[in-house]
PDB file of C-alpha atoms in Angstrom:
ATOM      1  CA  MET A   1      42.302 -26.075   5.489  1.00 89.00           C
ATOM      2  CA  LEU A   2      39.842 -27.033   8.215  1.00 93.00           C
ATOM      3  CA  HIS A   3      39.333 -25.147  11.442  1.00 95.00           C
ATOM      4  CA  LEU A   4      38.660 -27.204  14.577  1.00 95.00           C
ATOM      5  CA  ARG A   5      37.202 -25.999  17.856  1.00 96.00           C
ATOM      6  CA  VAL A   6      37.389 -28.476  20.679  1.00 96.00           C
ATOM      7  CA  ILE A   7      35.745 -27.909  24.058  1.00 96.00           C
ATOM      8  CA  CYS A   8      37.234 -30.207  26.660  1.00 95.00           C
ATOM      9  CA  PRO A   9      37.389 -30.593  30.447  1.00 95.00           C
ATOM     10  CA  SER A  10      40.299 -28.622  31.877  1.00 94.00           C
ATOM     11  CA  ASP A  11      42.014 -31.781  33.113  1.00 94.00           C
ATOM     12  CA  ARG A  12      42.128 -33.143  29.527  1.00 94.00           C
ATOM     13  CA  THR A  13      43.478 -30.064  27.752  1.00 95.00           C
ATOM     14  CA  ASP A  14      47.050 -31.318  27.716  1.00 95.00           C
ATOM     15  CA  GLU A  15      45.886 -34.577  26.124  1.00 95.00           C
ATOM     16  CA  VAL A  16      44.024 -32.706  23.388  1.00 95.00           C
ATOM     17  CA  VAL A  17      47.002 -30.477  22.705  1.00 96.00           C
ATOM     18  CA  ARG A  18      49.239 -33.526  22.456  1.00 95.00           C
ATOM     19  CA  LEU A  19      46.880 -35.186  19.954  1.00 95.00           C
ATOM     20  CA  VAL A  20      46.881 -32.039  17.830  1.00 95.00           C
ATOM     21  CA  GLU A  21      50.651 -31.656  17.933  1.00 93.00           C
ATOM     22  CA  GLU A  22      51.246 -35.305  17.031  1.00 92.00           C
ATOM     23  CA  THR A  23      49.045 -35.095  13.938  1.00 92.00           C
ATOM     24  CA  VAL A  24      50.991 -34.186  10.819  1.00 90.00           C
ATOM     25  CA  GLY A  25      49.343 -31.297   9.005  1.00 91.00           C
ATOM     26  CA  THR A  26      48.159 -29.205  11.979  1.00 94.00           C
ATOM     27  CA  THR A  27      48.990 -25.581  12.779  1.00 94.00           C
ATOM     28  CA  HIS A  28      47.664 -22.389  14.413  1.00 95.00           C
ATOM     29  CA  LEU A  29      47.166 -24.111  17.760  1.00 96.00           C
ATOM     30  CA  ALA A  30      45.607 -21.960  20.484  1.00 96.00           C
ATOM     31  CA  VAL A  31      44.277 -22.736  23.964  1.00 96.00           C
ATOM     32  CA  LEU A  32      41.683 -20.574  25.702  1.00 96.00           C
ATOM     33  CA  THR A  33      41.838 -21.598  29.343  1.00 95.00           C
ATOM     34  CA  GLY A  34      38.489 -21.614  31.132  1.00 94.00           C
ATOM     35  CA  ALA A  35      36.707 -19.933  28.202  1.00 94.00           C
ATOM     36  CA  ALA A  36      33.986 -22.564  27.768  1.00 94.00           C
ATOM     37  CA  ARG A  37      30.814 -22.332  29.844  1.00 93.00           C
ATOM     38  CA  LYS A  38      28.426 -24.953  28.470  1.00 90.00           C
ATOM     39  CA  PRO A  39      29.961 -27.454  28.722  1.00 90.00           C
ATOM     40  CA  SER A  40      32.505 -25.850  31.015  1.00 93.00           C
ATOM     41  CA  GLY A  41      36.196 -26.268  30.345  1.00 94.00           C
ATOM     42  CA  ASP A  42      38.892 -25.069  27.986  1.00 96.00           C
ATOM     43  CA  ILE A  43      38.700 -24.324  24.277  1.00 96.00           C
ATOM     44  CA  VAL A  44      41.385 -25.688  21.958  1.00 96.00           C
ATOM     45  CA  LEU A  45      41.547 -24.159  18.496  1.00 96.00           C
ATOM     46  CA  CYS A  46      43.636 -25.331  15.550  1.00 96.00           C
ATOM     47  CA  ASP A  47      43.767 -25.529  11.783  1.00 95.00           C
ATOM     48  CA  VAL A  48      44.438 -28.819  10.025  1.00 94.00           C
ATOM     49  CA  ALA A  49      45.029 -29.725   6.401  1.00 91.00           C
ATOM     50  CA  ARG A  50      41.939 -31.360   4.944  1.00 87.00           C
ATOM     51  CA  GLU A  51      43.908 -34.489   4.029  1.00 85.00           C
ATOM     52  CA  ALA A  52      44.887 -34.900   7.715  1.00 86.00           C
ATOM     53  CA  GLY A  53      41.514 -33.938   9.138  1.00 88.00           C
ATOM     54  CA  ASP A  54      40.067 -37.440   9.274  1.00 86.00           C
ATOM     55  CA  VAL A  55      43.034 -38.719  11.292  1.00 88.00           C
ATOM     56  CA  LEU A  56      42.731 -35.949  13.886  1.00 92.00           C
ATOM     57  CA  LEU A  57      38.959 -36.304  14.164  1.00 92.00           C
ATOM     58  CA  ALA A  58      39.278 -40.055  14.637  1.00 89.00           C
ATOM     59  CA  ARG A  59      41.840 -39.553  17.422  1.00 92.00           C
ATOM     60  CA  LEU A  60      39.716 -36.962  19.197  1.00 93.00           C
ATOM     61  CA  ARG A  61      36.632 -39.170  19.035  1.00 90.00           C
ATOM     62  CA  ALA A  62      38.592 -42.189  20.206  1.00 91.00           C
ATOM     63  CA  ALA A  63      39.602 -40.109  23.209  1.00 92.00           C
ATOM     64  CA  GLY A  64      35.913 -39.483  23.944  1.00 92.00           C
ATOM     65  CA  LEU A  65      36.028 -35.711  23.381  1.00 92.00           C
ATOM     66  CA  ASP A  66      32.701 -35.858  21.534  1.00 90.00           C
ATOM     67  CA  ARG A  67      31.127 -37.164  24.740  1.00 92.00           C
ATOM     68  CA  SER A  68      32.937 -35.177  27.424  1.00 91.00           C
ATOM     69  CA  GLY A  69      33.029 -31.970  25.383  1.00 93.00           C
ATOM     70  CA  SER A  70      32.450 -31.081  21.752  1.00 94.00           C
ATOM     71  CA  ILE A  71      34.226 -31.078  18.403  1.00 94.00           C
ATOM     72  CA  ALA A  72      33.243 -28.541  15.739  1.00 93.00           C
ATOM     73  CA  VAL A  73      34.698 -28.382  12.233  1.00 92.00           C
ATOM     74  CA  GLU A  74      34.375 -25.739   9.543  1.00 91.00           C
ATOM     75  CA  ASN A  75      36.036 -25.093   6.199  1.00 87.00           C
ATOM     76  CA  VAL A  76      38.499 -22.247   5.900  1.00 89.00           C
ATOM     77  CA  ASP A  77      38.159 -20.633   2.481  1.00 84.00           C
ATOM     78  CA  LEU A  78      41.327 -18.535   2.695  1.00 86.00           C
ATOM     79  CA  THR A  79      44.391 -18.752   4.946  1.00 87.00           C
ATOM     80  CA  LEU A  80      47.366 -16.463   4.391  1.00 90.00           C
ATOM     81  CA  SER A  81      50.052 -18.157   6.440  1.00 91.00           C
ATOM     82  CA  ARG A  82      53.393 -19.773   5.791  1.00 93.00           C
ATOM     83  CA  SER A  83      52.670 -22.092   8.659  1.00 92.00           C
ATOM     84  CA  ALA A  84      49.446 -23.235   6.976  1.00 91.00           C
ATOM     85  CA  ASP A  85      51.317 -23.781   3.701  1.00 91.00           C
ATOM     86  CA  ALA A  86      53.883 -25.899   5.529  1.00 92.00           C
ATOM     87  CA  ALA A  87      51.140 -27.925   7.239  1.00 90.00           C
ATOM     88  CA  GLU A  88      49.470 -28.697   3.926  1.00 88.00           C
ATOM     89  CA  GLU A  89      52.800 -29.718   2.393  1.00 89.00           C
ATOM     90  CA  ALA A  90      53.531 -32.008   5.342  1.00 87.00           C
ATOM     91  CA  ALA A  91      50.160 -33.752   5.226  1.00 84.00           C
ATOM     92  CA  PRO A  92      50.043 -36.860   3.007  1.00 80.00           C
ATOM     93  CA  GLY A  93      48.022 -36.853  -0.193  1.00 76.00           C
ATOM     94  CA  GLU A  94      46.007 -34.080  -1.809  1.00 76.00           C
ATOM     95  CA  ALA A  95      43.194 -32.091  -0.223  1.00 73.00           C
ATOM     96  CA  ALA A  96      40.898 -32.706  -3.213  1.00 71.00           C
ATOM     97  CA  ASP A  97      41.206 -36.469  -2.678  1.00 72.00           C
ATOM     98  CA  ALA A  98      40.684 -36.419   1.073  1.00 77.00           C
ATOM     99  CA  VAL A  99      37.632 -38.095   2.608  1.00 79.00           C
ATOM    100  CA  LEU A 100      36.307 -36.800   5.912  1.00 81.00           C
ATOM    101  CA  TRP A 101      34.418 -39.864   7.076  1.00 80.00           C
ATOM    102  CA  GLU A 102      32.915 -38.122  10.061  1.00 79.00           C
ATOM    103  CA  HIS A 103      31.555 -35.347   7.852  1.00 78.00           C
ATOM    104  CA  LEU A 104      30.306 -37.822   5.268  1.00 81.00           C
ATOM    105  CA  ALA A 105      28.506 -39.879   7.910  1.00 77.00           C
ATOM    106  CA  GLU A 106      26.908 -36.746   9.394  1.00 77.00           C
ATOM    107  CA  ALA A 107      25.877 -35.382   5.977  1.00 75.00           C
ATOM    108  CA  THR A 108      24.348 -38.645   4.777  1.00 78.00           C
ATOM    109  CA  HIS A 109      22.638 -39.132   8.136  1.00 76.00           C
ATOM    110  CA  GLU A 110      20.936 -35.765   7.715  1.00 76.00           C
ATOM    111  CA  GLU A 111      20.090 -36.283   4.044  1.00 78.00           C
ATOM    112  CA  SER A 112      18.652 -39.751   4.671  1.00 82.00           C
ATOM    113  CA  THR A 113      16.158 -38.631   7.291  1.00 85.00           C
ATOM    114  CA  LEU A 114      12.513 -39.347   6.461  1.00 90.00           C
ATOM    115  CA  SER A 115      10.955 -35.940   6.967  1.00 91.00           C
ATOM    116  CA  ALA A 116       7.930 -34.078   5.629  1.00 93.00           C
ATOM    117  CA  THR A 117      10.215 -31.855   3.573  1.00 93.00           C
ATOM    118  CA  TYR A 118      11.981 -34.849   2.008  1.00 92.00           C
ATOM    119  CA  VAL A 119       8.662 -36.507   1.065  1.00 94.00           C
ATOM    120  CA  ALA A 120       7.308 -33.206  -0.257  1.00 95.00           C
ATOM    121  CA  PHE A 121      10.315 -32.657  -2.530  1.00 93.00           C
ATOM    122  CA  LEU A 122      10.176 -36.243  -3.794  1.00 94.00           C
ATOM    123  CA  ALA A 123       6.412 -36.080  -4.380  1.00 95.00           C
ATOM    124  CA  VAL A 124       6.629 -32.763  -6.239  1.00 95.00           C
ATOM    125  CA  ALA A 125       9.504 -34.080  -8.353  1.00 94.00           C
ATOM    126  CA  THR A 126       7.513 -37.218  -9.187  1.00 95.00           C
ATOM    127  CA  MET A 127       4.421 -35.220 -10.120  1.00 96.00           C
ATOM    128  CA  LEU A 128       6.533 -32.937 -12.295  1.00 95.00           C
ATOM    129  CA  ALA A 129       7.996 -36.005 -13.987  1.00 94.00           C
ATOM    130  CA  ALA A 130       4.463 -37.335 -14.499  1.00 95.00           C
ATOM    131  CA  CYS A 131       3.638 -34.192 -16.462  1.00 95.00           C
ATOM    132  CA  GLY A 132       6.820 -34.727 -18.440  1.00 93.00           C
ATOM    133  CA  VAL A 133       6.052 -38.304 -19.430  1.00 93.00           C
ATOM    134  CA  MET A 134       2.432 -37.518 -20.323  1.00 94.00           C
ATOM    135  CA  LEU A 135       3.467 -34.581 -22.496  1.00 94.00           C
ATOM    136  CA  ASP A 136       6.582 -36.390 -23.776  1.00 93.00           C
ATOM    137  CA  ASN A 137       8.551 -33.335 -22.662  1.00 93.00           C
ATOM    138  CA  ALA A 138      12.236 -33.998 -21.935  1.00 88.00           C
ATOM    139  CA  ILE A 139      12.705 -30.576 -20.338  1.00 89.00           C
ATOM    140  CA  LEU A 140      10.172 -31.392 -17.614  1.00 91.00           C
ATOM    141  CA  ILE A 141      11.881 -34.733 -17.063  1.00 90.00           C
ATOM    142  CA  VAL A 142      15.238 -33.014 -16.546  1.00 87.00           C
ATOM    143  CA  GLY A 143      13.633 -30.554 -14.132  1.00 87.00           C
ATOM    144  CA  ALA A 144      12.085 -33.374 -12.150  1.00 89.00           C
ATOM    145  CA  MET A 145      15.453 -35.149 -11.931  1.00 87.00           C
ATOM    146  CA  ALA A 146      17.090 -32.023 -10.535  1.00 84.00           C
ATOM    147  CA  VAL A 147      14.395 -31.555  -7.867  1.00 86.00           C
ATOM    148  CA  GLY A 148      14.435 -35.147  -6.586  1.00 86.00           C
ATOM    149  CA  PRO A 149      16.262 -35.600  -3.231  1.00 88.00           C
ATOM    150  CA  GLU A 150      16.742 -39.372  -3.485  1.00 89.00           C
ATOM    151  CA  PHE A 151      20.540 -39.338  -3.765  1.00 87.00           C
ATOM    152  CA  GLY A 152      20.853 -38.596  -0.041  1.00 86.00           C
ATOM    153  CA  PRO A 153      19.452 -41.956   1.149  1.00 91.00           C
ATOM    154  CA  LEU A 154      21.326 -43.785  -1.606  1.00 91.00           C
ATOM    155  CA  ALA A 155      24.606 -42.227  -0.436  1.00 88.00           C
ATOM    156  CA  GLY A 156      23.604 -43.041   3.128  1.00 90.00           C
ATOM    157  CA  ILE A 157      23.251 -46.743   2.284  1.00 92.00           C
ATOM    158  CA  SER A 158      26.680 -46.806   0.606  1.00 91.00           C
ATOM    159  CA  THR A 159      28.315 -44.989   3.503  1.00 90.00           C
ATOM    160  CA  ALA A 160      26.669 -47.227   6.066  1.00 90.00           C
ATOM    161  CA  LEU A 161      27.763 -50.388   4.245  1.00 92.00           C
ATOM    162  CA  VAL A 162      31.390 -49.237   4.085  1.00 91.00           C
ATOM    163  CA  GLN A 163      31.407 -47.920   7.676  1.00 87.00           C
ATOM    164  CA  ARG A 164      29.432 -50.895   8.947  1.00 87.00           C
ATOM    165  CA  ALA A 165      26.656 -48.794  10.436  1.00 85.00           C
ATOM    166  CA  PRO A 166      23.455 -50.897  10.322  1.00 88.00           C
ATOM    167  CA  ALA A 167      21.368 -48.159  11.934  1.00 87.00           C
ATOM    168  CA  LEU A 168      22.143 -45.803   9.050  1.00 86.00           C
ATOM    169  CA  VAL A 169      21.347 -48.552   6.519  1.00 90.00           C
ATOM    170  CA  TRP A 170      17.859 -49.014   7.916  1.00 92.00           C
ATOM    171  CA  ARG A 171      17.353 -45.258   8.286  1.00 91.00           C
ATOM    172  CA  SER A 172      18.293 -44.705   4.644  1.00 92.00           C
ATOM    173  CA  LEU A 173      16.238 -47.662   3.396  1.00 94.00           C
ATOM    174  CA  THR A 174      13.222 -46.398   5.306  1.00 94.00           C
ATOM    175  CA  ALA A 175      13.577 -42.935   3.762  1.00 93.00           C
ATOM    176  CA  LEU A 176      13.994 -44.444   0.306  1.00 93.00           C
ATOM    177  CA  VAL A 177      11.165 -46.980   0.445  1.00 95.00           C
ATOM    178  CA  VAL A 178       8.613 -44.898   2.331  1.00 95.00           C
ATOM    179  CA  GLY A 179       9.520 -41.774   0.373  1.00 94.00           C
ATOM    180  CA  PHE A 180       9.060 -43.391  -3.039  1.00 95.00           C
ATOM    181  CA  ALA A 181       5.928 -45.246  -1.937  1.00 96.00           C
ATOM    182  CA  ALA A 182       4.346 -42.014  -0.727  1.00 96.00           C
ATOM    183  CA  ALA A 183       5.469 -40.072  -3.809  1.00 96.00           C
ATOM    184  CA  MET A 184       4.088 -42.699  -6.193  1.00 96.00           C
ATOM    185  CA  LEU A 185       0.802 -42.935  -4.309  1.00 96.00           C
ATOM    186  CA  LEU A 186       0.391 -39.150  -4.389  1.00 96.00           C
ATOM    187  CA  THR A 187       1.326 -39.081  -8.065  1.00 96.00           C
ATOM    188  CA  ALA A 188      -1.300 -41.725  -8.872  1.00 95.00           C
ATOM    189  CA  GLY A 189      -3.845 -39.503  -7.146  1.00 95.00           C
ATOM    190  CA  PHE A 190      -2.479 -36.482  -8.990  1.00 96.00           C
ATOM    191  CA  SER A 191      -2.894 -38.373 -12.257  1.00 94.00           C
ATOM    192  CA  GLY A 192      -6.536 -39.079 -11.441  1.00 93.00           C
ATOM    193  CA  LEU A 193      -7.107 -35.407 -10.627  1.00 95.00           C
ATOM    194  CA  MET A 194      -5.519 -34.317 -13.886  1.00 95.00           C
ATOM    195  CA  ALA A 195      -7.672 -36.824 -15.783  1.00 93.00           C
ATOM    196  CA  TRP A 196     -10.793 -35.481 -14.076  1.00 94.00           C
ATOM    197  CA  CYS A 197      -9.747 -31.978 -15.166  1.00 93.00           C
ATOM    198  CA  GLY A 198      -9.314 -33.228 -18.726  1.00 91.00           C
ATOM    199  CA  LEU A 199      -5.549 -32.609 -18.786  1.00 93.00           C
ATOM    200  CA  PHE A 200      -4.439 -36.265 -18.782  1.00 93.00           C
ATOM    201  CA  GLU A 201      -5.839 -38.895 -21.168  1.00 91.00           C
ATOM    202  CA  ARG A 202      -5.220 -42.606 -21.684  1.00 91.00           C
ATOM    203  CA  SER A 203      -4.037 -41.870 -25.225  1.00 91.00           C
ATOM    204  CA  MET A 204      -1.136 -39.891 -23.758  1.00 92.00           C
ATOM    205  CA  VAL A 205       0.070 -42.970 -21.895  1.00 89.00           C
ATOM    206  CA  GLU A 206      -0.312 -45.248 -24.909  1.00 87.00           C
ATOM    207  CA  ALA A 207       1.323 -42.846 -27.383  1.00 88.00           C
ATOM    208  CA  ASP A 208       4.766 -43.606 -28.828  1.00 87.00           C
ATOM    209  CA  ARG A 209       6.456 -40.828 -26.793  1.00 88.00           C
ATOM    210  CA  PRO A 210       9.832 -40.851 -28.604  1.00 89.00           C
ATOM    211  CA  ASN A 211      11.442 -38.497 -26.063  1.00 87.00           C
ATOM    212  CA  THR A 212      10.495 -40.363 -22.917  1.00 87.00           C
ATOM    213  CA  ALA A 213       9.704 -43.976 -23.874  1.00 86.00           C
ATOM    214  CA  PHE A 214      13.145 -45.028 -22.590  1.00 86.00           C
ATOM    215  CA  ILE A 215      11.886 -44.488 -19.059  1.00 89.00           C
ATOM    216  CA  TRP A 216       9.851 -47.686 -19.064  1.00 89.00           C
ATOM    217  CA  GLN A 217      12.190 -49.685 -21.330  1.00 88.00           C
ATOM    218  CA  PRO A 218      15.184 -50.516 -19.123  1.00 87.00           C
ATOM    219  CA  ASP A 219      18.315 -52.118 -20.547  1.00 87.00           C
ATOM    220  CA  TRP A 220      21.947 -52.567 -19.544  1.00 89.00           C
ATOM    221  CA  MET A 221      22.698 -48.966 -20.512  1.00 89.00           C
ATOM    222  CA  SER A 222      20.295 -47.856 -17.787  1.00 87.00           C
ATOM    223  CA  PHE A 223      22.424 -49.671 -15.226  1.00 91.00           C
ATOM    224  CA  VAL A 224      25.689 -48.385 -16.732  1.00 92.00           C
ATOM    225  CA  VAL A 225      24.520 -44.760 -16.618  1.00 89.00           C
ATOM    226  CA  ALA A 226      23.304 -45.168 -13.037  1.00 89.00           C
ATOM    227  CA  PHE A 227      26.625 -46.773 -12.071  1.00 92.00           C
ATOM    228  CA  LEU A 228      28.657 -43.921 -13.540  1.00 91.00           C
ATOM    229  CA  ALA A 229      26.343 -41.375 -11.928  1.00 87.00           C
ATOM    230  CA  GLY A 230      26.798 -43.118  -8.588  1.00 88.00           C
ATOM    231  CA  ILE A 231      30.577 -42.768  -8.877  1.00 89.00           C
ATOM    232  CA  ALA A 232      30.306 -39.076  -9.765  1.00 85.00           C
ATOM    233  CA  GLY A 233      27.808 -38.384  -7.001  1.00 84.00           C
ATOM    234  CA  THR A 234      29.906 -40.107  -4.357  1.00 86.00           C
ATOM    235  CA  LEU A 235      33.040 -38.258  -5.445  1.00 85.00           C
ATOM    236  CA  SER A 236      31.147 -34.961  -5.307  1.00 81.00           C
ATOM    237  CA  LEU A 237      30.171 -35.668  -1.697  1.00 80.00           C
ATOM    238  CA  THR A 238      33.572 -36.831  -0.486  1.00 81.00           C
ATOM    239  CA  SER A 239      35.464 -34.007  -2.220  1.00 74.00           C
ATOM    240  CA  ALA A 240      33.004 -31.306  -1.108  1.00 56.00           C
ATOM    241  CA  LYS A 241      32.220 -30.489  -4.743  1.00 55.00           C
ATOM    242  CA  SER A 242      28.456 -30.548  -4.183  1.00 52.00           C
ATOM    243  CA  GLY A 243      27.792 -28.642  -7.406  1.00 50.00           C
ATOM    244  CA  ALA A 244      28.456 -31.838  -9.335  1.00 46.00           C
ATOM    245  CA  LEU A 245      25.369 -33.371  -7.730  1.00 50.00           C
ATOM    246  CA  ILE A 246      23.154 -31.415 -10.123  1.00 51.00           C
ATOM    247  CA  GLY A 247      24.788 -33.202 -13.036  1.00 49.00           C
ATOM    248  CA  VAL A 248      24.323 -36.520 -11.258  1.00 54.00           C
ATOM    249  CA  ALA A 249      20.659 -35.783 -10.566  1.00 57.00           C
ATOM    250  CA  ILE A 250      19.799 -35.167 -14.211  1.00 54.00           C
ATOM    251  CA  SER A 251      21.635 -38.247 -15.495  1.00 57.00           C
ATOM    252  CA  VAL A 252      19.543 -40.968 -13.855  1.00 73.00           C
ATOM    253  CA  THR A 253      15.838 -41.720 -14.230  1.00 81.00           C
ATOM    254  CA  THR A 254      14.826 -42.733 -10.721  1.00 90.00           C
ATOM    255  CA  VAL A 255      12.121 -40.093 -10.259  1.00 92.00           C
ATOM    256  CA  PRO A 256      10.798 -40.252 -13.864  1.00 93.00           C
ATOM    257  CA  ALA A 257      10.606 -44.053 -13.640  1.00 94.00           C
ATOM    258  CA  ALA A 258       8.619 -43.815 -10.405  1.00 95.00           C
ATOM    259  CA  ALA A 259       6.337 -41.229 -12.002  1.00 94.00           C
ATOM    260  CA  ASN A 260       5.734 -43.317 -15.133  1.00 94.00           C
ATOM    261  CA  ALA A 261       4.999 -46.385 -13.014  1.00 95.00           C
ATOM    262  CA  ALA A 262       2.450 -44.461 -10.958  1.00 95.00           C
ATOM    263  CA  VAL A 263       0.712 -42.918 -13.977  1.00 95.00           C
ATOM    264  CA  ALA A 264       0.694 -46.173 -15.953  1.00 93.00           C
ATOM    265  CA  PHE A 265      -0.742 -48.020 -12.955  1.00 94.00           C
ATOM    266  CA  SER A 266      -3.543 -45.468 -12.635  1.00 92.00           C
ATOM    267  CA  TYR A 267      -4.496 -46.297 -16.260  1.00 92.00           C
ATOM    268  CA  GLN A 268      -4.081 -50.077 -15.767  1.00 92.00           C
ATOM    269  CA  ASP A 269      -1.156 -50.163 -18.214  1.00 92.00           C
ATOM    270  CA  TYR A 270       0.735 -52.834 -16.319  1.00 92.00           C
ATOM    271  CA  ALA A 271       3.376 -53.381 -18.999  1.00 92.00           C
ATOM    272  CA  GLN A 272       4.617 -49.839 -18.549  1.00 93.00           C
ATOM    273  CA  THR A 273       4.211 -50.140 -14.779  1.00 94.00           C
ATOM    274  CA  TRP A 274       6.526 -53.144 -14.569  1.00 95.00           C
ATOM    275  CA  GLY A 275       8.943 -51.696 -17.108  1.00 93.00           C
ATOM    276  CA  SER A 276       9.193 -48.433 -15.177  1.00 94.00           C
ATOM    277  CA  THR A 277       9.629 -50.329 -11.910  1.00 94.00           C
ATOM    278  CA  GLY A 278      12.491 -52.277 -13.467  1.00 93.00           C
ATOM    279  CA  GLN A 279      14.076 -49.004 -14.581  1.00 93.00           C
ATOM    280  CA  LEU A 280      13.725 -47.652 -11.055  1.00 93.00           C
ATOM    281  CA  PHE A 281      15.389 -50.656  -9.451  1.00 94.00           C
ATOM    282  CA  ALA A 282      18.178 -50.696 -12.059  1.00 92.00           C
ATOM    283  CA  ASN A 283      18.978 -47.073 -11.268  1.00 92.00           C
ATOM    284  CA  LEU A 284      18.789 -47.474  -7.490  1.00 93.00           C
ATOM    285  CA  GLY A 285      20.910 -50.622  -7.559  1.00 93.00           C
ATOM    286  CA  GLY A 286      23.508 -49.112  -9.893  1.00 93.00           C
ATOM    287  CA  ILE A 287      23.935 -45.996  -7.747  1.00 93.00           C
ATOM    288  CA  VAL A 288      24.249 -47.919  -4.467  1.00 94.00           C
ATOM    289  CA  LEU A 289      26.724 -50.409  -5.952  1.00 95.00           C
ATOM    290  CA  ALA A 290      28.828 -47.652  -7.500  1.00 94.00           C
ATOM    291  CA  GLY A 291      28.752 -45.550  -4.343  1.00 92.00           C
ATOM    292  CA  THR A 292      29.817 -48.468  -2.157  1.00 94.00           C
ATOM    293  CA  LEU A 293      32.661 -49.498  -4.455  1.00 96.00           C
ATOM    294  CA  THR A 294      33.827 -45.878  -4.775  1.00 93.00           C
ATOM    295  CA  LEU A 295      33.973 -45.402  -1.016  1.00 93.00           C
ATOM    296  CA  LEU A 296      35.799 -48.710  -0.576  1.00 93.00           C
ATOM    297  CA  ALA A 297      38.332 -47.672  -3.231  1.00 92.00           C
ATOM    298  CA  GLN A 298      38.850 -44.297  -1.514  1.00 88.00           C
ATOM    299  CA  LYS A 299      39.276 -45.990   1.854  1.00 86.00           C
ATOM    300  CA  LEU A 300      41.929 -48.341   0.475  1.00 87.00           C
ATOM    301  CA  PHE A 301      43.625 -45.498  -1.391  1.00 85.00           C
ATOM    302  CA  TRP A 302      43.963 -43.358   1.722  1.00 78.00           C
ATOM    303  CA  ALA A 303      45.178 -46.313   3.756  1.00 77.00           C
ATOM    304  CA  ALA A 304      47.967 -46.734   1.175  1.00 79.00           C
ATOM    305  CA  VAL A 305      48.760 -43.002   1.162  1.00 75.00           C
ATOM    306  CA  ARG A 306      49.152 -42.917   4.926  1.00 70.00           C
ATOM    307  CA  ARG A 307      51.513 -45.866   4.852  1.00 72.00           C
ATOM    308  CA  ARG A 308      53.961 -43.935   2.707  1.00 68.00           C
ATOM    309  CA  PRO A 309      57.090 -42.517   4.401  1.00 57.00           C
ATOM    310  CA  SER A 310      55.749 -38.953   4.099  1.00 50.00           C
ATOM    311  CA  ALA A 311      52.772 -39.962   6.249  1.00 42.00           C
ATOM    312  CA  THR A 312      54.987 -41.123   9.085  1.00 41.00           C
ATOM    313  CA  ARG A 313      57.215 -38.091   9.453  1.00 42.00           C
ATOM    314  CA  ARG A 314      58.409 -37.083  12.872  1.00 41.00           C
ATOM    315  CA  PRO A 315      55.611 -35.220  14.673  1.00 45.00           C
ATOM    316  CA  ARG A 316      56.191 -31.493  14.743  1.00 42.00           C
ATOM    317  CA  ARG A 317      54.766 -28.779  16.920  1.00 42.00           C
ATOM    318  CA  ALA A 318      52.256 -26.393  15.435  1.00 41.00           C
ATOM    319  CA  GLY A 319      53.796 -23.072  14.608  1.00 40.00           C
TER     320      GLY A 319
END
């Protein structure tokens, strides 16, 4: 279940209540008259089944409640109520399959922001991956993959393409391009520092590296793995199963490829530089394509679910 708190002008309370009551899957409706102070007005509280949450949020936003008041949403971990059970049974589809587009747009907007923290995480991950490729250490590579924050902008691009939000596309692209450019530049400098300290040597770049040579040797499997990871990552975001993102992070070689390109470039090994760059683009492209197609499939799926007879039941009052 989701818990909604709506602050609205007093003269629009009846409209908000009507929207809540007409949405299948809502319950526990309460109105606190005159309780809001900033902005002033009434507070309308209700619970809604997750699979019906997107419909209610869309109706409230269409009514302009996000401009004249506020709409807050939070997850309810436990609800002991027959009324809540009935609301979930009445709502179409399954909660695990539901996509809250407003939440997804907000989450990807936040994750795709070019900030100092984002660049720092990406740079540290890339430097860690650089140590991994130079030492041919797969454990360091896995650690670097888990630290990298690049899935946020990639998910932002997919969401923006499906939702037709050009501003979010450019915001996500900026975070992705500037973030990787800064991380690779810093990693090249880090490589020079490590060479000056005697910890990195050209022979380490030119060695066979059986555990990490795949990073600069892209093939179709690189794209396939990235595509599958993009599907899993998108599903983990839309179903609120964020723990799966760790598995996604350690299955693609975006950060290690960027690291290998930066280190190889610092040693004028341009074959590895171009190979690693190709690996990077294959992974980025595969994730964005998979994420976009997954979101489109989910959008079409939910459109079909809501057209079923169970989705058009007679509106009932919250109880």
